[in-house]
Amino acid sequence: MSIVRRALLFSFLTRYGGMLIGLASTMIVARLLTPDQIGTFAIASAIVMVISEFRLLGAGMYLVRESEMTEEKVRAALGLTMLISWGMGIGIWLSASPVSELYDLPPVATIFTILSVSFFLAPFISIPAAILTREFRFRELFVIRVGTSLSNLISTVVLIHMGYTYYALAWGYTFSVVVEFLIILILMPARIRWKPSFSNLKPIASFGIYNSLAGFFRRGVVTAPDMIIGKLGTTAQVGLFSRGLGFIEFMSQILLMGVKPVVLPFLSEVQRTGKDVNRAYIGATVLLGGFVWPVLAVASVVSLPVIRLFFGDQWDAAAPFATMLAYWAMFRTVHWFSSDLLVARGKERLMVLKEGLMFALYCIGIAIAYPHGLIYVAGSFAVVGFLDFMITTILLGTFLNLEIIEFFHAWIGNALITGVCWSSAWGIYQVGRQWLDGTAIPFLAVACLLPLIWVSSVFLIRHPLKNEVVNGWMWCMNKLRSGAL
């Protein structure tokens, strides 16, 4: 197995393991806390998580991208990260009271203080993780991610049962960060650098400021509703909308994030070897879109039974938001790798300008749509998502010479498969509801039949995923014959 395929396998295992544990945690917490309580934590965590995009200042991504990694560069990356992350940790701690007064929510101050702890450990976690990523050491990253996720789940549930409500979510996250640091310290002590360097920081900062700004804008898109609705509306509304958005995020991220850590090293390697990066980008997006688009299309049909199954009937009101947000996610995932392509081609400034423009449009859309209801807020996401897709396509074609016609032609197969899966899911679900409404059978019928319909569609139109499906099947068969599975 090639190094990229092996890295891809463990990257999938890492992300899937962490996300499945996270799903279990969300399912349990959703039944233990009310929308109002979860909304309170969502407001505070949204602000902190957006700020956290700056705490590393892209130092980890810088180490991944560099053609040559020296000890001096690693120590400089650690020094810059310590300056920024520790400074932000102090800033969050000091701003706890003013932010709680802004939202008129006293618990936000305590949550802010608890979450600030992670900023002081971040430098000693992010730099070793970046080195492991650069070296395609995703086996070690798998151990770290699973251990961290399990510690978060266990500590959060225990603290909720002890009566800490939304504070349990903050303490659970903080405890998991401590566990992550301890795992790296115990298993990979040589990866941790204790002596920072504060010289030659400019090259890292120059790269990092663009990468961090882009990350800030991207994270801001999914956290802006919590912050804006939290100010204009109620914590219960924040909880309901975040649950609908979180459901769609999970459905897309469970496929996207398994591949994401491998894409930048892969595209950077293609760039360094002089191969066609644009063609590699088109191929990567088509393969991923063939998975993600059908999943999101089906999720838009069965959002109500899935949300009820996962989170309980107290979250039923979030289902219409999830349906609309699924279309937003489909538009967004078309160019999910665009940031990695721009970084690999040295176009970080263009990446920031594009992400900043889209973040501003999302915020404006939320503010304008909110007085008309949360469903209109979800609709504004879909509209801006389409604009994001079109603008990104034009930018890549203009500045990176991406063949737009070739790109759209390559995506025809994805559109056909998605159309077949969506119409099949809708038909099966509607027929099932007519005969067996109020039961889980219509949803189960969709869940059982759609994988077969998807595979049939892939083979019928001879989608590039056909080879991957065959290779995956042959790999599983060989493992079964050898007794490895």
PDB file of C-alpha atoms in Angstrom, residues 184-301:
ATOM      1  CA  ILE A 184       1.787  13.066  23.316  1.00  0.00           C
ATOM      2  CA  LEU A 185       4.062  13.455  26.353  1.00  0.00           C
ATOM      3  CA  ILE A 186       3.925   9.739  27.209  1.00  0.00           C
ATOM      4  CA  LEU A 187       3.910   8.127  23.754  1.00  0.00           C
ATOM      5  CA  MET A 188       5.977  10.622  21.747  1.00  0.00           C
ATOM      6  CA  PRO A 189       8.127  12.724  24.096  1.00  0.00           C
ATOM      7  CA  ALA A 190      10.708  13.340  21.347  1.00  0.00           C
ATOM      8  CA  ARG A 191       8.075  15.178  19.301  1.00  0.00           C
ATOM      9  CA  ILE A 192       7.582  17.864  21.946  1.00  0.00           C
ATOM     10  CA  ARG A 193       9.878  20.879  21.824  1.00  0.00           C
ATOM     11  CA  TRP A 194      10.290  22.591  25.193  1.00  0.00           C
ATOM     12  CA  LYS A 195      12.738  25.328  24.100  1.00  0.00           C
ATOM     13  CA  PRO A 196      11.088  27.917  21.875  1.00  0.00           C
ATOM     14  CA  SER A 197      12.926  30.341  19.647  1.00  0.00           C
ATOM     15  CA  PHE A 198      11.771  33.906  19.147  1.00  0.00           C
ATOM     16  CA  SER A 199      13.974  34.712  16.164  1.00  0.00           C
ATOM     17  CA  ASN A 200      13.124  34.365  12.474  1.00  0.00           C
ATOM     18  CA  LEU A 201       9.405  34.471  13.195  1.00  0.00           C
ATOM     19  CA  LYS A 202       8.549  36.636  10.180  1.00  0.00           C
ATOM     20  CA  PRO A 203       8.393  33.825   7.561  1.00  0.00           C
ATOM     21  CA  ILE A 204       6.025  31.806   9.758  1.00  0.00           C
ATOM     22  CA  ALA A 205       3.909  34.824  10.684  1.00  0.00           C
ATOM     23  CA  SER A 206       3.698  35.912   7.042  1.00  0.00           C
ATOM     24  CA  PHE A 207       2.297  32.526   6.089  1.00  0.00           C
ATOM     25  CA  GLY A 208       0.340  32.055   9.286  1.00  0.00           C
ATOM     26  CA  ILE A 209      -1.549  35.324   9.249  1.00  0.00           C
ATOM     27  CA  TYR A 210      -3.223  34.410   5.971  1.00  0.00           C
ATOM     28  CA  ASN A 211      -3.926  30.846   6.988  1.00  0.00           C
ATOM     29  CA  SER A 212      -5.301  31.904  10.378  1.00  0.00           C
ATOM     30  CA  LEU A 213      -7.477  34.615   8.881  1.00  0.00           C
ATOM     31  CA  ALA A 214      -8.900  32.117   6.418  1.00  0.00           C
ATOM     32  CA  GLY A 215      -9.533  29.659   9.239  1.00  0.00           C
ATOM     33  CA  PHE A 216     -11.150  32.404  11.282  1.00  0.00           C
ATOM     34  CA  PHE A 217     -13.563  33.226   8.457  1.00  0.00           C
ATOM     35  CA  ARG A 218     -14.355  29.568   7.736  1.00  0.00           C
ATOM     36  CA  ARG A 219     -14.996  28.785  11.390  1.00  0.00           C
ATOM     37  CA  GLY A 220     -16.937  32.016  11.698  1.00  0.00           C
ATOM     38  CA  VAL A 221     -19.427  30.864   9.067  1.00  0.00           C
ATOM     39  CA  VAL A 222     -20.669  27.993  11.260  1.00  0.00           C
ATOM     40  CA  THR A 223     -20.398  29.886  14.554  1.00  0.00           C
ATOM     41  CA  ALA A 224     -21.840  33.219  13.410  1.00  0.00           C
ATOM     42  CA  PRO A 225     -25.448  31.997  13.849  1.00  0.00           C
ATOM     43  CA  ASP A 226     -24.764  31.211  17.515  1.00  0.00           C
ATOM     44  CA  MET A 227     -23.303  34.657  18.141  1.00  0.00           C
ATOM     45  CA  ILE A 228     -25.814  36.686  16.107  1.00  0.00           C
ATOM     46  CA  ILE A 229     -28.946  34.740  17.068  1.00  0.00           C
ATOM     47  CA  GLY A 230     -27.703  34.720  20.656  1.00  0.00           C
ATOM     48  CA  LYS A 231     -27.701  38.515  20.629  1.00  0.00           C
ATOM     49  CA  LEU A 232     -30.941  39.014  18.667  1.00  0.00           C
ATOM     50  CA  GLY A 233     -32.966  36.084  20.000  1.00  0.00           C
ATOM     51  CA  THR A 234     -33.005  33.484  22.755  1.00  0.00           C
ATOM     52  CA  THR A 235     -30.644  30.753  23.895  1.00  0.00           C
ATOM     53  CA  ALA A 236     -33.287  28.151  22.985  1.00  0.00           C
ATOM     54  CA  GLN A 237     -33.261  29.415  19.384  1.00  0.00           C
ATOM     55  CA  VAL A 238     -29.482  29.192  19.383  1.00  0.00           C
ATOM     56  CA  GLY A 239     -29.694  25.615  20.605  1.00  0.00           C
ATOM     57  CA  LEU A 240     -32.242  24.560  17.972  1.00  0.00           C
ATOM     58  CA  PHE A 241     -30.456  26.170  15.028  1.00  0.00           C
ATOM     59  CA  SER A 242     -27.071  24.871  16.152  1.00  0.00           C
ATOM     60  CA  ARG A 243     -28.528  21.373  16.376  1.00  0.00           C
ATOM     61  CA  GLY A 244     -29.804  21.532  12.783  1.00  0.00           C
ATOM     62  CA  LEU A 245     -26.503  22.988  11.594  1.00  0.00           C
ATOM     63  CA  GLY A 246     -24.541  20.507  13.683  1.00  0.00           C
ATOM     64  CA  PHE A 247     -26.419  17.579  12.164  1.00  0.00           C
ATOM     65  CA  ILE A 248     -25.562  18.674   8.619  1.00  0.00           C
ATOM     66  CA  GLU A 249     -21.996  19.460   9.622  1.00  0.00           C
ATOM     67  CA  PHE A 250     -21.632  15.956  10.988  1.00  0.00           C
ATOM     68  CA  MET A 251     -23.060  14.336   7.864  1.00  0.00           C
ATOM     69  CA  SER A 252     -20.619  16.214   5.630  1.00  0.00           C
ATOM     70  CA  GLN A 253     -17.602  16.271   7.943  1.00  0.00           C
ATOM     71  CA  ILE A 254     -17.695  12.532   8.557  1.00  0.00           C
ATOM     72  CA  LEU A 255     -16.634  12.164   4.924  1.00  0.00           C
ATOM     73  CA  LEU A 256     -14.726  15.394   4.365  1.00  0.00           C
ATOM     74  CA  MET A 257     -12.526  15.497   7.436  1.00  0.00           C
ATOM     75  CA  GLY A 258     -11.125  12.014   6.925  1.00  0.00           C
ATOM     76  CA  VAL A 259      -9.540  13.205   3.697  1.00  0.00           C
ATOM     77  CA  LYS A 260      -8.740  16.820   4.618  1.00  0.00           C
ATOM     78  CA  PRO A 261      -5.481  16.241   6.570  1.00  0.00           C
ATOM     79  CA  VAL A 262      -3.957  14.347   3.630  1.00  0.00           C
ATOM     80  CA  VAL A 263      -4.920  16.841   0.913  1.00  0.00           C
ATOM     81  CA  LEU A 264      -2.464  19.656   1.689  1.00  0.00           C
ATOM     82  CA  PRO A 265       0.588  17.345   1.970  1.00  0.00           C
ATOM     83  CA  PHE A 266      -0.576  15.571  -1.217  1.00  0.00           C
ATOM     84  CA  LEU A 267      -1.115  18.755  -3.269  1.00  0.00           C
ATOM     85  CA  SER A 268       2.120  20.244  -1.927  1.00  0.00           C
ATOM     86  CA  GLU A 269       3.964  17.103  -3.020  1.00  0.00           C
ATOM     87  CA  VAL A 270       2.376  17.315  -6.476  1.00  0.00           C
ATOM     88  CA  GLN A 271       3.461  20.965  -6.709  1.00  0.00           C
ATOM     89  CA  ARG A 272       7.037  20.190  -5.618  1.00  0.00           C
ATOM     90  CA  THR A 273       7.389  17.391  -8.183  1.00  0.00           C
ATOM     91  CA  GLY A 274       6.163  19.591 -11.025  1.00  0.00           C
ATOM     92  CA  LYS A 275       2.993  17.634 -11.800  1.00  0.00           C
ATOM     93  CA  ASP A 276      -0.389  19.137 -12.783  1.00  0.00           C
ATOM     94  CA  VAL A 277      -1.883  20.371  -9.505  1.00  0.00           C
ATOM     95  CA  ASN A 278      -5.130  21.541 -11.120  1.00  0.00           C
ATOM     96  CA  ARG A 279      -5.830  18.124 -12.578  1.00  0.00           C
ATOM     97  CA  ALA A 280      -5.113  16.502  -9.222  1.00  0.00           C
ATOM     98  CA  TYR A 281      -7.506  18.998  -7.599  1.00  0.00           C
ATOM     99  CA  ILE A 282     -10.318  18.229 -10.054  1.00  0.00           C
ATOM    100  CA  GLY A 283      -9.854  14.494  -9.537  1.00  0.00           C
ATOM    101  CA  ALA A 284      -9.919  14.851  -5.751  1.00  0.00           C
ATOM    102  CA  THR A 285     -13.078  16.983  -5.749  1.00  0.00           C
ATOM    103  CA  VAL A 286     -14.921  14.629  -8.103  1.00  0.00           C
ATOM    104  CA  LEU A 287     -14.120  11.561  -6.022  1.00  0.00           C
ATOM    105  CA  LEU A 288     -15.171  13.250  -2.797  1.00  0.00           C
ATOM    106  CA  GLY A 289     -18.258  14.837  -4.324  1.00  0.00           C
ATOM    107  CA  GLY A 290     -19.437  11.447  -5.510  1.00  0.00           C
ATOM    108  CA  PHE A 291     -19.638  10.437  -1.838  1.00  0.00           C
ATOM    109  CA  VAL A 292     -20.730  13.630  -0.142  1.00  0.00           C
ATOM    110  CA  TRP A 293     -23.407  15.015  -2.446  1.00  0.00           C
ATOM    111  CA  PRO A 294     -25.630  11.899  -2.372  1.00  0.00           C
ATOM    112  CA  VAL A 295     -25.294  11.654   1.418  1.00  0.00           C
ATOM    113  CA  LEU A 296     -26.329  15.274   1.918  1.00  0.00           C
ATOM    114  CA  ALA A 297     -29.173  14.967  -0.584  1.00  0.00           C
ATOM    115  CA  VAL A 298     -30.572  11.985   1.291  1.00  0.00           C
ATOM    116  CA  ALA A 299     -30.047  13.771   4.622  1.00  0.00           C
ATOM    117  CA  SER A 300     -32.261  16.615   3.387  1.00  0.00           C
ATOM    118  CA  VAL A 301     -35.079  14.122   2.882  1.00  0.00           C
TER     119      VAL A 301
END
